[in-house]
Coordinates of C-alpha atoms and ligand atoms in Angstrom, one line a residue:
X1 CA -5.8 24.8 -4.8
X2 CA -9.4 24.2 -3.8
X3 CA -10.1 22.2 -0.6
X4 CA -7.5 21.0 2.2
X5 CA -5.1 23.5 4.5
X6 CA -2.1 23.0 3.5
X7 CA 0.2 20.7 6.3
X8 CA 3.1 22.6 4.8
X9 CA 1.7 26.5 4.4
X10 CA 2.5 28.4 1.7
X11 CA 3.4 25.2 -0.7
X12 CA 0.8 24.3 -1.9
X13 CA 0.8 23.6 -5.8
X14 CA -0.6 26.2 -8.6
X15 CA -0.9 28.5 -5.6
X16 CA 2.4 30.5 -6.0
X17 CA 5.3 29.9 -3.5
X18 CA 5.6 32.6 -1.6
X19 CA 9.1 33.2 -2.3
X20 CA 11.2 30.1 -3.3
X21 CA 12.5 29.7 -6.4
X22 CA 11.7 25.9 -6.5
X23 CA 13.9 24.0 -9.3
X24 CA 13.5 27.0 -11.5
X25 CA 15.7 29.9 -10.1
X26 CA 19.1 30.7 -10.7
X27 CA 21.3 27.7 -9.9
X28 CA 24.2 29.3 -6.7
X29 CA 27.2 28.0 -5.6
X30 CA 27.3 26.5 -2.1
X31 CA 29.5 29.3 -1.0
X32 CA 26.0 31.5 -1.3
X33 CA 24.6 29.0 0.8
X34 CA 27.5 28.9 3.1
X35 CA 27.4 33.0 3.9
X36 CA 23.5 32.8 3.7
X37 CA 24.5 30.4 7.0
X38 CA 26.5 33.0 8.4
X39 CA 24.1 35.7 8.0
X40 CA 21.5 34.1 9.3
X41 CA 23.5 33.0 12.5
X42 CA 21.4 34.0 15.8
X43 CA 18.6 35.6 14.1
X44 CA 15.4 35.0 14.1
X45 CA 14.0 31.2 12.8
X46 CA 12.3 32.9 9.9
X47 CA 15.5 34.5 8.1
X48 CA 15.7 30.5 7.5
X49 CA 13.7 31.7 3.7
X50 CA 16.6 33.4 3.3
X51 CA 17.6 29.9 1.5
X52 CA 14.7 29.2 -0.9
X53 CA 16.5 28.5 -3.9
X54 CA 19.0 25.5 -5.5
X55 CA 22.9 25.5 -4.9
X56 CA 25.1 23.0 -6.7
X57 CA 28.1 21.4 -5.1
X58 CA 31.0 20.5 -6.6
X59 CA 29.4 20.0 -9.8
X60 CA 27.8 16.5 -7.8
X61 CA 24.7 18.1 -7.0
X62 CA 22.4 20.6 -6.5
X63 CA 20.1 21.3 -3.1
X64 CA 17.3 22.5 -3.2
X65 CA 15.4 24.0 -0.6
X66 CA 11.2 23.4 -1.2
X67 CA 9.7 24.9 1.5
X68 CA 11.4 26.6 4.4
X69 CA 10.2 26.3 7.9
X70 CA 8.7 29.0 9.6
X71 CA 9.2 28.2 12.8
X72 CA 10.7 25.2 14.2
X73 CA 7.8 23.6 16.0
X74 CA 6.0 23.7 11.8
X75 CA 6.6 20.7 10.1
X76 CA 9.7 19.9 9.2
X77 CA 11.3 22.0 5.7
X78 CA 11.3 20.2 2.6
X79 CA 14.1 19.4 -0.2
X80 CA 15.3 17.4 -2.8
X81 CA 18.7 17.0 -4.4
X82 CA 19.3 16.1 -8.2
X83 CA 22.2 14.5 -9.4
X84 CA 22.3 14.7 -13.3
X85 CA 24.9 11.8 -13.6
X86 CA 25.5 9.7 -10.7
X87 CA 27.0 6.7 -13.4
X88 CA 24.6 3.8 -12.3
X89 CA 24.3 1.5 -15.7
X90 CA 21.4 3.0 -17.9
X91 CA 20.4 -0.7 -17.6
X92 CA 18.2 0.2 -14.3
X93 CA 16.6 2.8 -15.7
X94 CA 15.2 1.1 -19.0
X95 CA 11.4 0.2 -17.9
X96 CA 9.0 1.1 -14.7
X97 CA 9.1 -1.4 -12.7
X98 CA 13.2 -0.7 -12.9
X99 CA 12.8 2.2 -12.0
X100 CA 10.6 1.6 -9.3
X101 CA 13.1 -0.7 -8.1
X102 CA 16.1 1.6 -7.7
X103 CA 14.1 4.2 -6.3
X104 CA 12.8 2.6 -3.8
X105 CA 16.8 1.0 -3.8
X106 CA 18.3 4.4 -3.5
X107 CA 15.3 5.3 -0.6
X108 CA 16.4 3.2 1.2
X109 CA 20.4 3.5 1.3
X110 CA 19.9 7.2 1.8
X111 CA 18.0 6.2 5.5
X112 CA 20.2 3.7 6.0
X113 CA 23.7 6.0 5.5
X114 CA 22.0 9.0 6.9
X115 CA 20.6 6.7 10.6
X116 CA 23.9 4.6 10.5
X117 CA 26.0 8.8 10.7
X118 CA 23.2 9.3 13.5
X119 CA 21.9 12.9 10.8
X120 CA 18.2 11.2 11.5
X121 CA 18.6 11.9 15.0
X122 CA 18.1 15.6 15.9
X123 CA 16.6 17.3 19.3
X124 CA 12.4 17.1 19.9
X125 CA 11.1 20.2 19.7
X126 CA 9.7 18.9 23.0
X127 CA 12.7 18.0 24.2
X128 CA 14.9 18.0 27.1
X129 CA 16.3 22.4 27.7
X130 CA 12.1 23.4 27.0
X131 CA 11.6 26.7 25.2
X132 CA 15.8 27.8 24.8
X133 CA 16.9 24.8 24.1
X134 CA 18.5 23.3 20.7
X135 CA 15.6 21.7 18.6
X136 CA 15.5 20.3 15.7
X137 CA 18.6 19.3 12.9
X138 CA 17.1 16.0 11.8
X139 CA 17.4 14.9 8.3
X140 CA 14.1 12.3 7.3
X141 CA 13.8 10.4 4.1
X142 CA 10.5 8.3 4.0
X143 CA 11.4 4.7 5.5
X144 CA 9.5 1.8 3.5
X145 CA 9.0 -1.4 4.7
X146 CA 8.7 -4.8 3.3
X147 CA 7.3 -3.9 0.1
X148 CA 8.8 -2.2 -2.9
X149 CA 6.4 0.6 -4.2
X150 CA 6.3 3.1 -6.4
X151 CA 7.6 5.9 -4.3
X152 CA 8.0 9.6 -4.6
X153 CA 11.3 10.0 -1.7
X154 CA 13.5 9.6 -4.7
X155 CA 12.3 9.7 -8.8
X156 CA 14.5 7.6 -11.2
X157 CA 15.2 9.6 -14.8
X158 CA 15.6 7.1 -17.7
X159 CA 18.4 8.7 -18.9
X160 CA 19.4 8.0 -14.9
X161 CA 19.2 11.2 -13.5
X162 CA 17.9 10.4 -9.4
X163 CA 15.7 13.0 -7.9
X164 CA 15.9 12.9 -4.0
X165 CA 13.8 14.2 -1.1
X166 CA 13.7 14.7 2.3
X167 CA 13.3 16.8 5.4
X168 CA 14.8 18.8 7.5
X169 CA 14.2 20.0 10.8
X170 CA 16.5 23.3 10.6
X171 CA 17.9 24.1 14.1
X172 CA 17.3 26.5 16.4
X173 CA 18.2 27.5 20.0
X174 CA 15.2 29.0 21.3
X175 CA 13.6 30.3 18.2
X176 CA 16.9 31.7 17.0
X177 CA 18.3 30.4 13.9
X178 CA 21.6 27.9 14.7
X179 CA 23.6 28.5 11.4
X180 CA 26.7 26.9 12.4
X181 CA 25.0 23.2 13.1
X182 CA 22.9 24.2 10.6
X183 CA 26.2 24.6 8.3
X184 CA 27.2 20.8 9.7
X185 CA 23.9 18.9 8.2
X186 CA 24.3 20.5 4.8
X187 CA 28.1 21.2 4.0
X188 CA 29.0 17.6 6.2
X189 CA 26.8 15.0 7.0
X190 CA 24.3 15.5 3.3
X191 CA 27.5 15.6 0.9
X192 CA 28.2 12.4 3.0
X193 CA 25.1 11.1 3.1
X194 CA 24.6 11.8 -1.0
X195 CA 28.0 10.4 -1.9
X196 CA 27.8 7.4 0.1
X197 CA 24.1 6.4 -1.0
X198 CA 23.5 7.9 -4.6
X199 CA 27.1 8.6 -6.5
X200 CA 28.0 4.6 -8.0
X201 CA 31.5 5.5 -8.1
X202 CA 31.4 4.9 -4.0
X203 CA 29.7 1.4 -4.3
X204 CA 31.5 -1.1 -2.9
X205 CA 31.4 -4.5 -5.4
X206 CA 28.8 -6.0 -2.5
X207 CA 26.3 -2.7 -2.3
X208 CA 26.7 -2.9 -6.9
X209 CA 26.0 -6.5 -6.7
X210 CA 22.7 -5.4 -3.6
X211 CA 21.1 -3.3 -6.1
X212 CA 21.3 -5.4 -9.3
X213 CA 20.1 -7.7 -6.9
X214 CA 17.1 -5.6 -5.6
X215 CA 16.5 -4.8 -9.6
X216 CA 16.2 -8.4 -11.2
X217 CA 14.2 -9.8 -8.0
X218 CA 11.6 -7.4 -8.4
X219 CA 11.5 -7.3 -12.5
X220 CA 11.2 -10.8 -11.7
X221 CA 8.4 -10.9 -8.1
X222 CA 6.6 -8.5 -11.5
X223 CA 7.2 -10.6 -14.5
X224 CA 6.0 -14.2 -11.6
X225 CA 2.6 -11.8 -10.9
X226 CA 1.7 -10.9 -14.8
X227 CA 1.9 -14.5 -15.2
X228 CA -0.5 -15.6 -13.8
X229 CA -4.0 -15.4 -15.6
X230 CA -1.8 -17.7 -18.3
X231 CA -1.3 -20.5 -15.9
X232 CA -4.5 -20.1 -14.3
X233 CA -3.5 -19.4 -10.9
X234 CA -5.1 -17.1 -8.6
X235 CA -1.9 -16.9 -6.6
X236 CA 1.5 -18.6 -6.3
X237 CA 3.5 -19.2 -3.1
X238 CA 7.2 -20.5 -3.6
X239 CA 8.7 -23.5 -1.8
X240 CA 11.2 -22.2 1.0
X241 CA 9.3 -18.8 1.5
X242 CA 9.4 -17.9 5.4
X243 CA 5.3 -16.7 6.1
X244 CA 4.9 -15.0 9.5
X245 CA 6.1 -12.0 10.5
X246 CA 8.1 -11.6 14.2
X247 CA 4.0 -9.9 15.2
X248 CA 1.1 -8.6 14.6
X249 CA 3.0 -6.1 14.6
X250 CA 5.9 -6.3 12.9
X251 CA 6.1 -6.9 8.8
X252 CA 10.0 -8.7 9.4
X253 CA 10.3 -12.1 9.1
X254 CA 9.8 -14.4 12.4
X255 CA 13.9 -15.1 12.9
X256 CA 12.7 -17.6 15.8
X257 CA 14.4 -21.0 15.3
X258 CA 11.3 -23.9 14.4
X259 CA 10.5 -21.7 11.7
X260 CA 9.1 -24.0 9.1
X261 CA 9.5 -22.6 5.2
X262 CA 6.5 -23.5 3.1
X263 CA 6.4 -26.4 0.8
X264 CA 4.0 -27.0 -2.0
X265 CA 1.9 -30.4 -1.9
X266 CA 3.4 -32.3 -5.3
X267 CA 0.8 -32.5 -7.0
X268 CA 0.2 -28.7 -6.5
X269 CA 3.6 -27.7 -7.5
X270 CA 4.3 -25.5 -10.6
X271 CA 7.6 -24.1 -12.2
X272 CA 8.0 -20.4 -13.7
X273 CA 10.7 -19.3 -15.9
X274 CA 11.8 -16.4 -14.4
X275 CA 13.5 -13.5 -16.7
X276 CA 17.1 -13.4 -15.2
X277 CA 18.0 -16.2 -14.9
X278 CA 16.9 -19.1 -13.3
X279 CA 13.3 -20.3 -11.9
X280 CA 11.0 -21.1 -8.9
X281 CA 8.8 -24.0 -7.4
X282 CA 5.7 -23.7 -5.9
X283 CA 2.3 -23.8 -5.0
X284 CA -0.1 -22.7 -7.2
X285 CA -3.8 -21.8 -6.1
X286 CA -5.0 -21.8 -9.2
X287 CA -8.5 -19.6 -9.9
X288 CA -11.8 -21.5 -8.9
X289 CA -12.6 -21.8 -5.2
X290 CA -10.4 -22.8 -2.9
X291 CA -10.2 -23.8 0.7
X292 CA -7.6 -23.7 3.4
X293 CA -8.3 -26.1 6.1
X294 CA -6.5 -27.1 9.1
X295 CA -7.2 -27.4 13.1
X296 CA -6.4 -23.8 15.0
X297 CA -3.1 -22.8 15.1
X298 CA -1.5 -24.1 11.6
X299 CA -0.6 -21.2 10.0
X300 CA -3.4 -21.0 7.8
X301 CA -3.5 -17.0 8.2
X302 CA -0.3 -16.4 7.8
X303 CA -1.0 -18.4 4.9
X304 CA -4.0 -16.1 3.3
X305 CA -2.1 -12.8 4.6
X306 CA 1.1 -13.6 2.5
X307 CA -1.2 -14.1 -0.8
X308 CA -3.5 -11.0 0.3
X309 CA 0.4 -8.4 0.6
X310 CA 1.4 -10.5 -2.9
X311 CA -0.1 -7.9 -5.1
X312 CA 2.9 -6.1 -3.8
X313 CA 6.9 -7.2 -4.3
X314 CA 8.9 -7.9 -1.4
X315 CA 12.3 -6.6 -0.4
X316 CA 14.9 -9.2 -1.1
X317 CA 15.3 -11.5 2.5
X318 CA 11.9 -10.7 3.4
X319 CA 11.3 -14.0 3.4
X320 CA 7.4 -13.9 1.3
X321 CA 10.2 -12.8 -1.8
X322 CA 8.0 -15.0 -5.2
X323 CA 4.4 -14.5 -2.7
X324 CA 2.3 -13.3 -5.5
X325 CA -1.3 -13.1 -6.1
X326 CA -4.2 -12.1 -8.2
X327 CA -2.9 -7.7 -8.8
X328 CA -7.3 -7.2 -8.4
X329 CA -7.6 -9.4 -5.5
X330 CA -9.1 -8.0 -2.4
X331 CA -9.9 -9.2 1.5
X332 CA -12.9 -9.6 2.0
X333 CA -14.1 -9.3 6.0
X334 CA -16.8 -7.7 8.3
X335 CA -16.3 -4.4 9.6
X336 CA -19.4 -3.7 11.7
X337 CA -19.6 0.5 12.3
X338 CA -18.4 1.1 9.2
X339 CA -20.3 3.4 6.8
X340 CA -21.5 2.5 3.2
X341 CA -22.8 4.5 0.9
X342 CA -25.7 3.3 -1.9
X343 CA -24.2 -0.3 -2.0
X344 CA -26.5 -2.9 -3.9
X345 CA -25.9 -5.4 -1.3
X346 CA -29.1 -7.1 -2.8
X347 CA -27.3 -10.5 -4.0
X348 CA -26.6 -11.0 -0.5
X349 CA -29.3 -9.4 1.9
X350 CA -32.7 -8.8 1.5
X351 CA -35.8 -8.0 3.1
X352 CA -34.2 -6.1 5.9
X353 CA -36.9 -5.5 8.6
X354 CA -38.8 -2.6 7.8
X355 CA -38.4 -3.1 4.2
X356 CA -35.1 -0.9 4.3
X357 CA -34.0 -1.1 0.8
X358 CA -30.5 -3.4 -0.1
X359 CA -30.3 -2.6 -3.6
X360 CA -28.7 0.7 -2.4
X361 CA -28.2 0.1 0.9
X362 CA -26.7 3.2 3.3
X363 CA -25.7 2.8 6.5
X364 CA -24.2 5.3 8.6
X365 CA -23.2 1.9 11.2
X366 CA -23.0 -1.5 9.4
X367 CA -23.4 -4.6 11.2
X368 CA -20.8 -7.5 10.5
X369 CA -23.0 -9.2 8.3
X370 CA -23.9 -6.1 5.9
X371 CA -20.6 -5.0 5.8
X372 CA -19.2 -8.5 4.1
X373 CA -21.6 -8.6 1.2
X374 CA -20.6 -4.4 1.0
X375 CA -17.2 -5.1 0.7
X376 CA -17.5 -7.7 -2.1
X377 CA -19.9 -5.9 -4.1
X378 CA -17.6 -2.8 -3.5
X379 CA -15.1 -5.5 -4.6
X380 CA -16.3 -6.8 -7.7
X381 CA -17.7 -2.6 -9.1
X382 CA -14.3 -2.0 -9.5
X383 CA -13.0 -5.4 -11.4
X384 CA -11.6 -7.4 -8.5
X385 CA -11.1 -11.3 -9.9
X386 CA -10.2 -12.4 -6.8
X387 CA -11.5 -13.1 -2.9
X388 CA -9.9 -13.8 -0.1
X389 CA -11.9 -14.4 3.2
X390 CA -10.9 -15.8 6.6
X391 CA -13.3 -17.1 8.4
X392 CA -11.3 -15.5 11.7
X393 CA -12.6 -11.7 9.8
X394 CA -16.0 -12.9 8.6
X395 CA -19.1 -12.9 9.5
X396 CA -20.9 -16.1 10.7
X397 CA -23.6 -15.8 9.8
X398 CA -22.9 -14.1 6.5
X399 CA -20.3 -17.0 5.6
X400 CA -23.1 -20.4 6.3
X401 CA -26.7 -21.4 7.6
X402 CA -26.9 -24.7 8.0
X403 CA -29.7 -27.1 7.5
X404 CA -31.0 -26.7 11.3
X405 CA -31.2 -23.1 10.9
X406 CA -32.8 -22.6 7.6
X407 CA -35.5 -25.3 9.2
X408 CA -36.2 -22.8 12.3
X409 CA -35.7 -19.1 10.4
X410 CA -37.3 -20.5 6.9
X411 CA -36.8 -16.2 6.0
X412 CA -33.3 -15.1 7.0
X413 CA -32.6 -12.1 5.2
X414 CA -29.1 -13.3 4.4
X415 CA -27.9 -15.8 1.4
X416 CA -25.1 -16.8 2.5
X417 CA -21.9 -16.7 0.6
X418 CA -21.3 -20.5 0.2
X419 CA -24.5 -20.2 -2.1
X420 CA -23.2 -17.5 -4.1
X421 CA -19.3 -18.3 -4.1
X422 CA -19.4 -21.2 -7.1
X423 CA -21.7 -18.4 -9.0
X424 CA -19.6 -15.8 -8.7
X425 CA -16.7 -18.6 -10.5
X426 CA -18.6 -19.8 -12.2
X427 CA -21.2 -17.0 -14.1
X428 CA -18.5 -14.3 -13.4
X429 CA -14.8 -15.3 -13.4
X430 CA -14.5 -14.4 -9.5
X431 CA -12.1 -16.7 -7.8
X432 CA -12.6 -17.0 -4.2
X433 CA -9.5 -18.4 -2.0
X434 CA -11.4 -18.8 1.7
X435 CA -9.7 -20.0 5.3
X436 CA -12.5 -22.0 6.4
X437 CA -11.9 -24.4 10.3
X438 CA -15.3 -24.5 11.2
X439 CA -17.7 -25.6 8.1
X440 CA -17.1 -28.5 5.9
X441 CA -20.7 -27.5 3.9
X442 CA -17.9 -26.1 1.9
X443 CA -16.8 -28.9 1.0
X444 CA -19.2 -29.3 -1.7
X445 CA -18.4 -25.7 -3.5
X446 CA -14.8 -26.1 -3.7
X447 CA -12.5 -26.8 -6.3
X448 CA -9.8 -27.1 -4.3
X449 CA -9.1 -27.8 -1.0
X450 CA -5.4 -27.8 0.7
X451 CA -5.3 -28.3 4.7
X452 CA -2.2 -27.0 6.6
X453 CA -0.5 -28.8 9.8
X454 CA 1.7 -28.0 12.0
X455 CA 2.5 -25.2 9.1
X456 CA 2.6 -27.4 5.7
X457 CA -0.3 -27.7 3.4
X458 CA -1.0 -31.0 2.3
X459 CA -3.5 -31.6 -1.0
X460 CA -6.8 -32.3 1.3
X461 CA -9.1 -32.5 -2.2
X462 CA -10.3 -36.2 -3.0
X463 CA -10.6 -37.4 0.7
X464 CA -12.8 -34.0 1.3
X465 CA -14.6 -34.7 -1.8
X466 CA -15.7 -38.5 -0.5
X467 CA -16.0 -37.1 3.1
X468 CA -18.8 -35.7 0.9
X469 CA -20.3 -38.6 -0.4
X470 CA -20.1 -40.6 2.4
X471 CA -21.7 -37.9 4.4
X472 CA -24.7 -36.7 2.6
X473 CA -27.2 -38.9 3.3
X474 CA -28.9 -36.9 6.4
X475 CA -30.3 -35.0 3.3
X476 CA -29.0 -31.4 3.3
X477 CA -30.4 -29.4 1.0
X478 CA -29.1 -26.0 -1.1
X479 CA -32.2 -24.0 -2.5
X480 CA -32.0 -22.5 -6.1
X481 CA -31.7 -19.1 -5.8
X482 CA -31.9 -16.2 -8.7
X483 CA -28.3 -15.9 -10.5
X484 CA -25.7 -13.0 -9.1
X485 CA -26.6 -9.9 -10.9
X486 CA -23.6 -6.7 -10.0
X487 CA -25.5 -3.6 -9.7
X488 CA -24.6 -0.4 -12.2
X489 CA -22.2 1.3 -11.0
X490 CA -22.6 4.0 -8.8
X491 CA -22.5 7.5 -9.9
X492 CA -20.3 10.3 -7.2
X493 CA -21.6 13.5 -7.1
X494 CA -20.4 17.1 -7.9
X495 CA -19.6 18.5 -4.8
X496 CA -18.6 15.2 -2.6
X497 CA -14.4 14.0 -2.5
X498 CA -14.3 18.1 -0.5
X499 CA -13.3 18.1 2.9
X500 CA -14.1 20.3 5.0
X501 CA -10.5 20.0 6.7
X502 CA -7.3 19.1 6.6
X503 CA -5.8 16.2 4.6
X504 CA -3.0 14.1 6.6
X505 CA -2.0 11.1 6.7
X506 CA 0.0 10.1 9.9
X507 CA -1.2 6.1 10.6
X508 CA -1.6 3.1 8.4
X509 CA -5.0 2.7 10.2
X510 CA -6.0 6.3 9.4
X511 CA -6.8 8.9 7.1
X512 CA -7.5 12.4 8.0
X513 CA -9.9 14.0 4.8
X514 CA -11.8 16.4 6.8
X515 CA -12.7 13.9 9.3
X516 CA -11.0 11.0 10.2
X517 CA -11.7 7.4 8.0
X518 CA -11.1 4.5 9.7
X519 CA -8.6 1.7 7.8
X520 CA -8.0 -0.2 10.1
X521 CA -9.7 -2.8 8.6
X522 CA -8.3 -2.5 5.0
X523 CA -5.8 -5.0 5.8
X524 CA -4.0 -4.8 2.2
X525 CA -2.5 -1.2 3.0
X526 CA 1.6 -1.7 3.4
X527 CA 2.4 1.6 4.6
X528 CA 1.7 5.3 5.6
X529 CA 3.1 6.8 2.8
X530 CA 0.3 4.9 1.0
X531 CA -2.4 6.3 3.2
X532 CA -1.0 9.7 2.6
X533 CA -0.9 9.1 -1.1
X534 CA -4.6 8.3 -0.8
X535 CA -5.4 11.6 1.1
X536 CA -3.7 13.5 -2.3
X537 CA -6.0 11.2 -5.0
X538 CA -9.4 11.9 -3.1
X539 CA -8.5 15.8 -2.7
X540 CA -8.0 15.5 -6.4
X541 CA -10.6 13.1 -7.3
X542 CA -13.3 15.7 -5.9
X543 CA -11.5 18.6 -7.7
X544 CA -11.3 17.1 -11.3
X545 CA -12.9 14.1 -11.8
X546 CA -16.2 14.7 -9.4
X547 CA -18.8 16.7 -12.2
X548 CA -21.7 14.8 -11.5
X549 CA -21.6 11.9 -13.9
X550 CA -18.6 9.7 -13.5
X551 CA -18.7 6.5 -12.0
X552 CA -16.5 6.0 -9.0
X553 CA -15.0 3.2 -11.0
X554 CA -15.0 5.2 -13.5
X555 CA -13.4 8.1 -11.6
X556 CA -10.3 5.5 -10.4
X557 CA -9.8 4.9 -14.3
X558 CA -9.0 8.5 -14.7
X559 CA -6.4 8.9 -11.4
X560 CA -4.8 5.7 -12.3
X561 CA -4.2 7.3 -15.6
X562 CA -3.1 10.4 -14.7
X563 CA -0.8 8.2 -12.2
X564 CA 0.8 6.2 -15.0
X565 CA 1.2 8.5 -17.6
X566 CA 2.3 11.5 -15.1
X567 CA 4.1 9.5 -12.2
X568 CA 2.4 10.0 -8.2
X569 CA 3.9 13.9 -8.4
X570 CA 0.6 14.5 -11.0
X571 CA -1.7 13.7 -8.2
X572 CA -0.2 15.0 -5.0
X573 CA -1.4 18.0 -2.9
X574 CA 2.3 19.1 -2.3
X575 CA 5.1 19.7 -4.8
X576 CA 8.3 17.6 -4.2
X577 CA 6.2 15.4 -2.2
X578 CA 9.0 12.7 -1.4
X579 CA 6.6 10.7 1.2
X580 CA 3.9 9.3 -1.2
X581 CA 3.4 5.5 -2.2
X582 CA 1.5 4.2 -4.6
X583 CA -1.8 2.9 -2.9
X584 CA -3.9 0.4 -5.6
X585 CA -6.9 0.5 -7.0
X586 CA -8.3 -1.6 -3.8
X587 CA -7.2 0.7 -1.0
X588 CA -8.3 4.4 -3.0
X589 CA -12.1 2.5 -3.4
X590 CA -11.8 1.2 0.4
X591 CA -10.9 4.7 1.4
X592 CA -13.6 6.6 -0.3
X593 CA -16.1 3.9 0.6
X594 CA -15.6 4.6 4.6
X595 CA -15.5 8.1 4.0
X596 CA -18.7 9.1 5.8
X597 CA -19.2 12.4 3.5
X598 CA -19.6 10.2 0.5
X599 CA -22.4 11.4 -1.5
X600 CA -23.6 9.8 -4.9
X601 CA -25.4 11.3 -7.8
Ligands
ADP701 P1 -4.5 -20.5 12.2 O1 -5.4 -19.3 11.6 O2 -4.3 -21.6 11.0 O3 -5.0 -20.9 13.7 P2 -1.9 -18.7 12.2 O4 -2.1 -18.3 10.6 O5 -2.9 -17.2 12.7 O6 -2.5 -19.7 12.8 O7 -0.6 -18.8 13.3 C1 -0.7 -19.5 14.4 C2 1.4 -18.4 14.9 O8 2.2 -19.5 14.6 C3 1.0 -17.7 14.9 O9 1.3 -17.4 16.1 C4 2.5 -17.9 13.9 O10 3.4 -16.7 13.4 C5 2.8 -19.2 13.6 N1 3.7 -19.3 13.0 C6 2.5 -19.4 11.4 N2 3.4 -20.2 10.3 C7 4.3 -20.3 10.4 C8 5.7 -21.0 9.8 N3 5.9 -21.2 9.0 N4 6.7 -21.5 11.4 C9 6.2 -20.7 12.2 N5 5.7 -20.6 12.6 C10 4.5 -20.3 12.1
MG702 MG1 -6.8 -17.4 11.6

């Protein structure tokens, strides 16, 4: 397996696992595991390697060690549990979205039970007791956030069987095996967690109800999103939704007194019948050009943020369930300093100083306006049909240039977005939803204008159109401009996406792919596990797809087909990786586009 140094050393796919039997070896009784632990107690840490194998626990589940860490400071041991018949209704697994929802539910249950039992605590390697102190002992499963996405922590099969992947940091004192402690984890904690989180017979009636509710809600949200095109909508915001979040750093719902629940203006209300009985009513944002106006601090950005992550399904109780948007929608923003590679930004920017070409624009340090232009063209390249822009994060000179400025500077290289937004809609069918609090010129180009006041929207389209007529006499004119041409697809070079160093995602805002890729401005990423998956996907693309003739969008289609057919496991860097969550095409390409070593053919 080329490219990238393994984050788990010897367990990379296809390299031939050293010693481990994976899931292929013979199944041994749990008593065998217990006697191994007795034998290796007190020995040097490497003796934990004897755990490789699969062990049967009371015919209820098997435990397999996929990768055993070689020392207490290395990345933790990875293991999985397989349960052939957990007893849940096969109805939970009949289609893809139900399996995604069920897997997400079991992951949360496992995490919660383990956490309640203190099983995820352990002793940190650098903690008390120093080098000779006790270390390790924690059991952890990838922890989901507010969104329900396809993940590898639990794999549900159509026959109702489950595979659950987690990590264990095998306990040690100094560098010696703590066999007794390990026994406690594997024979007391883990069976308890498995039994209460993964076996139906131990579910209380309310828990069974929660599982069903979770699956139904996710399936209904997915269904609602799939109905948007037929309804002529770019987005839908449910009446009663709770949009604000606890803080900029906490995605949980704001629980302060005085929270205002969302309520659609009467004229914009749409009702959709759902699959599992009942219906949902809310604001339909029609395709075309929509403005969200309003004074500062009245909830404009909060509404747009809910729409931009409305490409994902939400957890019941999140507050933003059934706030859904066009699944291809792309948040566009200025991001000065980012790298741009061979993007045709000529629809927006021409005649740069010193005759620098904008048909294949590259820069290691793009400006606010050029980065925003590149973001739009990159989104169109992969088929986005809705653009989302917030003035808070847009470059003003990219958005507008008023009559006075046009007089002073007639040959600005920028054709502002206001002159392109209607063309995008009328000739290419690309909708835009824009937060605009500062520039009424946008009334001219909008189909629909919503005003947010005290966190509640009103439909101000008529009023705004009347204002245009009243004020037009000032003689503002719009220049006639060329049609908007979408440039040819970019072709990836053969040698690209082959990092010189390791591939790791530890934070939401950064992917290490050899060098660090800054993802801090990629706002539709919601989980670090997606960042890890993006890294693995980029590696996979570099190895399997980039032959010097594949286009960027074509390569992404190959990736998505592979994941659709064989799951995220198919592109994973490590076998039985339990810490991946599925990114959209837009987030994968966002990372590729920001990769400073990207090469085009
Ligand atoms: P704007 O973009 O219009 O300036 P924001 O969307 O940033 O305003 O919201 C301003 C503040 O109001 C934020 O702190 C946000 O959490 C809070 N807020 C937003 N919507 C609501 C709401 N429906 N109820 C209560 N507080 C809200
Ligand atoms: Mg704002």
